[in-house]
PDB file of C-alpha atoms in Angstrom:
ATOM      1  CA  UNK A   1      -5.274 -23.048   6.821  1.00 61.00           C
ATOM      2  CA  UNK A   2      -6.655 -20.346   4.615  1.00 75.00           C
ATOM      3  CA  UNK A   3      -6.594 -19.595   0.956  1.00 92.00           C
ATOM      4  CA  UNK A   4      -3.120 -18.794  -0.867  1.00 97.00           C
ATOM      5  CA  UNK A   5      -2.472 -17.680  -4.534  1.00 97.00           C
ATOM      6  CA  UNK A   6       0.381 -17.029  -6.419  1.00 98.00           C
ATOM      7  CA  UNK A   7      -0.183 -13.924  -8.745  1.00 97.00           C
ATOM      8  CA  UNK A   8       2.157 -12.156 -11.331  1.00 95.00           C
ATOM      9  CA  UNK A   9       1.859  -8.851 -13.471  1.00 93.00           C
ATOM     10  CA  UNK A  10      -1.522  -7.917 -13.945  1.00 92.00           C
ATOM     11  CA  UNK A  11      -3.303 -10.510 -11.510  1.00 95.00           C
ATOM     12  CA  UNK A  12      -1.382  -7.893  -9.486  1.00 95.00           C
ATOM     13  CA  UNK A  13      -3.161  -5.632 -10.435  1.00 93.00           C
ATOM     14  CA  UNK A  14      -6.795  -7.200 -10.269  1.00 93.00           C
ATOM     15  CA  UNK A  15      -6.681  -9.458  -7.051  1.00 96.00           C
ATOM     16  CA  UNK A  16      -4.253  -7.102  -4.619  1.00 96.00           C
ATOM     17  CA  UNK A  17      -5.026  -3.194  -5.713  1.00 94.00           C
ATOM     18  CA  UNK A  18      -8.749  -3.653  -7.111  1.00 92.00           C
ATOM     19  CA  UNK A  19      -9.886  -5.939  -4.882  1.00 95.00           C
ATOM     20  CA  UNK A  20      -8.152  -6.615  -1.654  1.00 97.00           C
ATOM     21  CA  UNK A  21      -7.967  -2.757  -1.239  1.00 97.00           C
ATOM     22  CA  UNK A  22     -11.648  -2.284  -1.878  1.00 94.00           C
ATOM     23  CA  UNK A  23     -12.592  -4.920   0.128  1.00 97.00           C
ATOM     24  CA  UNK A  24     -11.141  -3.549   3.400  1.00 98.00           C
ATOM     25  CA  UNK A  25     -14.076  -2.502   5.624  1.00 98.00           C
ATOM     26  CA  UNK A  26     -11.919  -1.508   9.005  1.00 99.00           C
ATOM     27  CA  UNK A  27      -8.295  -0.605   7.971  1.00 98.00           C
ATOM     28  CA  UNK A  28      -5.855  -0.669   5.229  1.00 99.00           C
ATOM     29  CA  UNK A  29      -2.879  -0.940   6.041  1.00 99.00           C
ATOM     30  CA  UNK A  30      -0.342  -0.621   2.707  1.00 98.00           C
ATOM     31  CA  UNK A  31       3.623  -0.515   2.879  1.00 98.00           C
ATOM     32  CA  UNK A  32       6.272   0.232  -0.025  1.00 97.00           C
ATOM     33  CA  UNK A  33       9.586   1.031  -0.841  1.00 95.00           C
ATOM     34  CA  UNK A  34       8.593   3.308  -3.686  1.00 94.00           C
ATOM     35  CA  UNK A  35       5.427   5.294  -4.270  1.00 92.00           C
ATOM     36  CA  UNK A  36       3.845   7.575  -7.280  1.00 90.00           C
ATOM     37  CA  UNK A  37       1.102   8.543  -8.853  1.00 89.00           C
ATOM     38  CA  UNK A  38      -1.142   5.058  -9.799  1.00 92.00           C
ATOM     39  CA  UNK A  39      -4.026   5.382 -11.643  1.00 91.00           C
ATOM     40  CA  UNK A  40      -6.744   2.534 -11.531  1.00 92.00           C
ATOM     41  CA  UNK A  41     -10.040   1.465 -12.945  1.00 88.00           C
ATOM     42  CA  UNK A  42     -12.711   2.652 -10.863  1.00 83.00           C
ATOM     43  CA  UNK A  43     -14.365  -0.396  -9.016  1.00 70.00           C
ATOM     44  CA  UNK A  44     -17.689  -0.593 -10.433  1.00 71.00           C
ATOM     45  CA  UNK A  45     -16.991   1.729 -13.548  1.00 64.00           C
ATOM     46  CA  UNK A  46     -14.563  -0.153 -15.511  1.00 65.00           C
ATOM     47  CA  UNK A  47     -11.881   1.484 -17.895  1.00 75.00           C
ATOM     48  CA  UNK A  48     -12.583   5.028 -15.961  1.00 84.00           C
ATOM     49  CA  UNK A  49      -9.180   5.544 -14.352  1.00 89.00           C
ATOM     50  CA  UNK A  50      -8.811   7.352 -11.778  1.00 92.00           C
ATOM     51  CA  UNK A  51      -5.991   8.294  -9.061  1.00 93.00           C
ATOM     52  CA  UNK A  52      -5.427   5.329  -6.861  1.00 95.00           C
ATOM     53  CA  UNK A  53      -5.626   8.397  -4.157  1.00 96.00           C
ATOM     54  CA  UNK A  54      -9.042   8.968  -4.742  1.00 95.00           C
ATOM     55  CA  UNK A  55      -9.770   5.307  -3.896  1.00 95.00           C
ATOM     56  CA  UNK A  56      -8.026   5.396  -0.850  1.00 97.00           C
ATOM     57  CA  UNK A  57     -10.106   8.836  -0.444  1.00 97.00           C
ATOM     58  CA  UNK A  58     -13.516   7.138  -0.446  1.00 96.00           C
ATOM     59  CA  UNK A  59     -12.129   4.238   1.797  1.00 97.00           C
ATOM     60  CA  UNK A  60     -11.942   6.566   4.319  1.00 98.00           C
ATOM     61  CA  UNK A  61     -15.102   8.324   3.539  1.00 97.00           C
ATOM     62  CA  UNK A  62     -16.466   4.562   4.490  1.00 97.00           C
ATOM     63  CA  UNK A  63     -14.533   4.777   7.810  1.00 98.00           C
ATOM     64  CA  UNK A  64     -11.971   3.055   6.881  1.00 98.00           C
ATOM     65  CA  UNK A  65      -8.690   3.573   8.659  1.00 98.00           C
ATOM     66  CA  UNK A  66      -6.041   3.728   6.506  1.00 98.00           C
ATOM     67  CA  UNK A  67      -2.355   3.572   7.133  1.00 98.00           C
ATOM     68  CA  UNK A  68       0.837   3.713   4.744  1.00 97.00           C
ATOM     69  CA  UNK A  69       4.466   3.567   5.200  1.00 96.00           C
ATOM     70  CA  UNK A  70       6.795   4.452   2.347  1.00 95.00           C
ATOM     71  CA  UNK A  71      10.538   4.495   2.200  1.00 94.00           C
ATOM     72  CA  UNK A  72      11.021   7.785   0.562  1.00 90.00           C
ATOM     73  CA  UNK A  73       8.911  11.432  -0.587  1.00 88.00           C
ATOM     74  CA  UNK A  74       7.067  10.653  -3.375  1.00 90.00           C
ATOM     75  CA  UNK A  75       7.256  13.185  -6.594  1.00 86.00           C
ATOM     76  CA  UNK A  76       5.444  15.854  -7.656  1.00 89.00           C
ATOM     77  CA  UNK A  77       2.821  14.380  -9.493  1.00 89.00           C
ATOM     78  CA  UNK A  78       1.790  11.995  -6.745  1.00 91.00           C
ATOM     79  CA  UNK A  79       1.780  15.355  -4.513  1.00 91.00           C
ATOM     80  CA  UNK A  80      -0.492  17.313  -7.138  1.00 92.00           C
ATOM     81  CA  UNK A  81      -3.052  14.201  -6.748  1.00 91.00           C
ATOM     82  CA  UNK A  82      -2.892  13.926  -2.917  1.00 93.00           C
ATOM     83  CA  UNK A  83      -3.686  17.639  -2.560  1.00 93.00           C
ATOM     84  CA  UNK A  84      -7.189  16.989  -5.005  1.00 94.00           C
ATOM     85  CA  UNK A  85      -8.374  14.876  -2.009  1.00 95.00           C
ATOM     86  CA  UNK A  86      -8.206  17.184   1.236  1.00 92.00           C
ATOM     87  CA  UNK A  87      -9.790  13.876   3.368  1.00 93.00           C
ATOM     88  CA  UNK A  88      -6.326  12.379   2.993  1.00 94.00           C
ATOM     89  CA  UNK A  89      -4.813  15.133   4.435  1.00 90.00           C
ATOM     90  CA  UNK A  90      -5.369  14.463   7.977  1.00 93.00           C
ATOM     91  CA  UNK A  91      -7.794  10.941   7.793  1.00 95.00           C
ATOM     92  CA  UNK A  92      -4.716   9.010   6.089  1.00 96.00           C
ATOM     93  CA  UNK A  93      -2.159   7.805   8.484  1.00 95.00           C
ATOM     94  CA  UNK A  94       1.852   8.167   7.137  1.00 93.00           C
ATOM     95  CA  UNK A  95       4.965   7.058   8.078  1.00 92.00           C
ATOM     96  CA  UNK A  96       8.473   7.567   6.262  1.00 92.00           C
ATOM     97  CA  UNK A  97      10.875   4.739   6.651  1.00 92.00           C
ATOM     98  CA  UNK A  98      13.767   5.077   4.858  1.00 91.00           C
ATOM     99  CA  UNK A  99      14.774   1.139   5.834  1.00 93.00           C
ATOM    100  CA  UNK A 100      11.435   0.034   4.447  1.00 95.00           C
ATOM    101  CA  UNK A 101      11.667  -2.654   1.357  1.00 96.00           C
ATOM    102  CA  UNK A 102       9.084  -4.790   1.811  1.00 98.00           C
ATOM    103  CA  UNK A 103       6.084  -4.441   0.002  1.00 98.00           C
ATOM    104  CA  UNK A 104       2.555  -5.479   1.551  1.00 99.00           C
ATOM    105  CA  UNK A 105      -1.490  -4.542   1.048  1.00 99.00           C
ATOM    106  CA  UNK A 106      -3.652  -6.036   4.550  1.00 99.00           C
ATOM    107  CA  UNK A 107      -7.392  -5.447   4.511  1.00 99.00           C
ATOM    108  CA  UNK A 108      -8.552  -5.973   8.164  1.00 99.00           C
ATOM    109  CA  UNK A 109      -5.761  -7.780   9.160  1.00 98.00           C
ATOM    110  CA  UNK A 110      -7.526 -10.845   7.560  1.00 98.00           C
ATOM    111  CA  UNK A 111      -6.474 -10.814   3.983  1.00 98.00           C
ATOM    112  CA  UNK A 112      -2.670  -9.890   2.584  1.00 99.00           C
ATOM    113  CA  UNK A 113      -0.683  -9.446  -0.645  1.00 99.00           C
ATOM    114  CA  UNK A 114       3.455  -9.732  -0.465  1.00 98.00           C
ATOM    115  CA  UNK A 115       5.301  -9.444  -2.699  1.00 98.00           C
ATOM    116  CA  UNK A 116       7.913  -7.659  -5.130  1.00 97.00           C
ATOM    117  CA  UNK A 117       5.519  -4.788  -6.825  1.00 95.00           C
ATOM    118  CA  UNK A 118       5.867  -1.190  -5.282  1.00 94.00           C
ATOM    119  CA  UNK A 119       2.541   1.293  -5.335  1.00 94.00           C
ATOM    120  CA  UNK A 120       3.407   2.280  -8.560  1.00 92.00           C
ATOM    121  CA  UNK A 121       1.699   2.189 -12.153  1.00 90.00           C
ATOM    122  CA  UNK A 122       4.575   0.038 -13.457  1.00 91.00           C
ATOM    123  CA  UNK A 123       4.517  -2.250 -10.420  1.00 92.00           C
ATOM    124  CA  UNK A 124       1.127  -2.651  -9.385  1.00 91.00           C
ATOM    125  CA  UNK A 125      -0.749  -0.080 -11.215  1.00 78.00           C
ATOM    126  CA  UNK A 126      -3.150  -0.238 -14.457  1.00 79.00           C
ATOM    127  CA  UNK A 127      -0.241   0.307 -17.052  1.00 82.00           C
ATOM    128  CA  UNK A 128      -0.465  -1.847 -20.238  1.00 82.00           C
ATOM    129  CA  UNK A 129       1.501  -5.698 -20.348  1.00 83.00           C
ATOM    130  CA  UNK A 130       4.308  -3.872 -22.621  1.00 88.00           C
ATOM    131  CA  UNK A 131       4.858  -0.848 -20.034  1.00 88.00           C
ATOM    132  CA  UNK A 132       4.498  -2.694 -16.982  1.00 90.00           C
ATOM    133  CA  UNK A 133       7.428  -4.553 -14.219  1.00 93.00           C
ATOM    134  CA  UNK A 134       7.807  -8.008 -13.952  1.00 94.00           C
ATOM    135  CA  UNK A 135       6.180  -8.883 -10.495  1.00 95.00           C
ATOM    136  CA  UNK A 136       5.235 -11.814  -8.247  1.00 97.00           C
ATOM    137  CA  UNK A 137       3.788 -11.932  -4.913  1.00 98.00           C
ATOM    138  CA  UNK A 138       1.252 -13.730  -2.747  1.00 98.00           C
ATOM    139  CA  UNK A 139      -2.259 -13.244  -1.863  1.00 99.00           C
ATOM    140  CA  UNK A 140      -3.317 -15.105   0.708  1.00 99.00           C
ATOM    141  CA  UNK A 141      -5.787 -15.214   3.757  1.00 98.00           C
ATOM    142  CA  UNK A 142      -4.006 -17.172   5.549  1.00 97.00           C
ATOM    143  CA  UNK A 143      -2.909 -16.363   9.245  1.00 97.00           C
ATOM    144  CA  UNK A 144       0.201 -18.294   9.060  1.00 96.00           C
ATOM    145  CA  UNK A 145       1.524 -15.553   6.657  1.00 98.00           C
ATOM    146  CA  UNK A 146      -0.877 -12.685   7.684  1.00 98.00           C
ATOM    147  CA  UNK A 147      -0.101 -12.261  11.026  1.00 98.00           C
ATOM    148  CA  UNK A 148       3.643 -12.149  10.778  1.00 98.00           C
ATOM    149  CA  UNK A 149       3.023 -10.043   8.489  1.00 99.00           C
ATOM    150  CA  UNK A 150       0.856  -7.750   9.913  1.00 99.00           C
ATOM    151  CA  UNK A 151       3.654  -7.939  13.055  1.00 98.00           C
ATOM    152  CA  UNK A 152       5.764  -6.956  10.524  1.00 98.00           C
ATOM    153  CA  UNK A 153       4.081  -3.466   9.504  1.00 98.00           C
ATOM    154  CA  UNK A 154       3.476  -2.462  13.019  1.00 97.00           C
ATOM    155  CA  UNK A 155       6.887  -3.145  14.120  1.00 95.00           C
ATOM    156  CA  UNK A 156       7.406  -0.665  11.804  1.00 94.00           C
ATOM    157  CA  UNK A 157       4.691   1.697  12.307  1.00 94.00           C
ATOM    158  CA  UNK A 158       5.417   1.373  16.331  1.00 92.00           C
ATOM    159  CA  UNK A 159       9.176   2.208  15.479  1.00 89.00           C
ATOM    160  CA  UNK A 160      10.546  -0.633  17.383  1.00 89.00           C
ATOM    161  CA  UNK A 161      13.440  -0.756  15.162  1.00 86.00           C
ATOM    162  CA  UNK A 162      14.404   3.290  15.409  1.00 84.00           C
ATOM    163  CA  UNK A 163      16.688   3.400  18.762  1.00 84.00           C
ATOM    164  CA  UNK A 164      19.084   1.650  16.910  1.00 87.00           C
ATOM    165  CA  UNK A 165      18.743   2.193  13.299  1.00 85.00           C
ATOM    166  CA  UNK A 166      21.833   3.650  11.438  1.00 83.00           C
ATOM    167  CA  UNK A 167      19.585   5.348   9.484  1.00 82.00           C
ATOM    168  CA  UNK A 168      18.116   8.147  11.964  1.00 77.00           C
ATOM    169  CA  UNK A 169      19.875  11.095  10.379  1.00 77.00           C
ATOM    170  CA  UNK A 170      17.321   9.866   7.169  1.00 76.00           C
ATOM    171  CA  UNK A 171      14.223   9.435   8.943  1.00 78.00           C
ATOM    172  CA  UNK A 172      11.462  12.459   9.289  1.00 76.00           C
ATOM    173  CA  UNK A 173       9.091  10.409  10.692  1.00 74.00           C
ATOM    174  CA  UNK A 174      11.048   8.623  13.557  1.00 71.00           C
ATOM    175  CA  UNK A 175       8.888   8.579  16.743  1.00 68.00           C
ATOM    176  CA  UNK A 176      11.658   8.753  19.148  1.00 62.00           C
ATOM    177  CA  UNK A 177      12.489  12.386  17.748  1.00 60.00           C
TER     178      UNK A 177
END
C-alpha cells in the first residue's frame, strides 16, 4: 500500500502540476475535460511564470513521452502558446474525446492525481486564492488507485469505447474513422 493525500486548491497546484508533472522521467500522461492557457512558476525559478506548455515542452526535450486527452478544442490563447513551442507539435501525443470528464495527471504510471480540477489556471493553475475554483482530488502512489486508473486513460487513448459511442458524429480524433 503506497502513499495517499488528500489535496485542495492550491496544494493542487504545488503537489499535482509542479511536482508530479516535473517529476515524470518516462511519460506523462494528463487527461481533462477542459483545457486553456495555464501559466506556472518555473520549477527551480520561483514566481517566473511561464506557460504550462513550455513545461510540458522541456519534458519532452528530456525524453519524456507525453500524452493528453481533452474533451474539447481549446481557445485561442492556449493555441497562440502551443505554436511558441514547435517540439509539441509533433513530440506531444493528443487525443479529443468529447465523452472525457475525468480529470487525471500519471508520471510513469507510478504516481497519480484525480480529481475535480481541469488544466486550467482557475482549476489547477497558479491563479491567486480569490480567483481560483474550489477543487479536491487525490494524489497518491498507490497501485490500488493508479492502475485502474491508468486502465482508465488508455481505454481511452486505445478507443475501446468508440464503436459504440453516441457521440461519433463529435469526435475528430476517433481511431475507428
Amino acid at each position: 500500500m503506497g502513499e495517499t493525500r488528500f489535496l485542495t486548491n492550491r496544494e493542487i497546484y504545488e503537489q499535482a502540476v509542479l511536482k508530479l508533472v516535473s517529476s515524470a522521467k518516462k511519460r506523462l500522461w494528463i487527461a481533462t475535460a477542459d483545457i486553456k492557457d495555464m501559466y506556472v512558476e518555473k520549477p527551480g525559478l520561483s514566481k517566473q511564470m511561464v506557460p504550462f506548455l513550455q513545461i510540458l515542452a522541456e519534458l519532452l526535450e528530456r525524453g519524456v513521452a507525453i500524452r493528453l486527452i481533452h474533451a474539447k478544442e481549446p481557445g485561442p490563447a492556449f493555441r497562440q502558446d502551443f505554436d511558441r513551442f514547435p517540439g509539441l507539435w509533433t513530440g506531444i501525443e493528443r487525443v479529443l474525446c468529447p465523452r472525457v470528464h475525468f480529470k487525471c495527471i500519471i508520471a510513469d504510471g507510478k504516481r497519480a492525481y484525480f480529481g475535480s480540477a481541469n488544466l486550467t489556471g482557475a482549476g489547477m493553475g497558479a491563479k491567486g486564492d480569490t480567483r481560483r475554483n474550489f477543487e479536491n482530488g487525490i494524489l497518491t502512489d498507490d497501485p490500488a488507485y493508479v492502475e485502474p486508473l491508468s486502465e482508465q486513460f488508455d481505454s481511452v487513448w486505445r478507443g475501446e469505447h468508440c464503436r459504440k459511442c453516441g457521440r461519433r458524429d463529435y469526435c475528430t480524433d476517433c481511431p475507428l474513422q
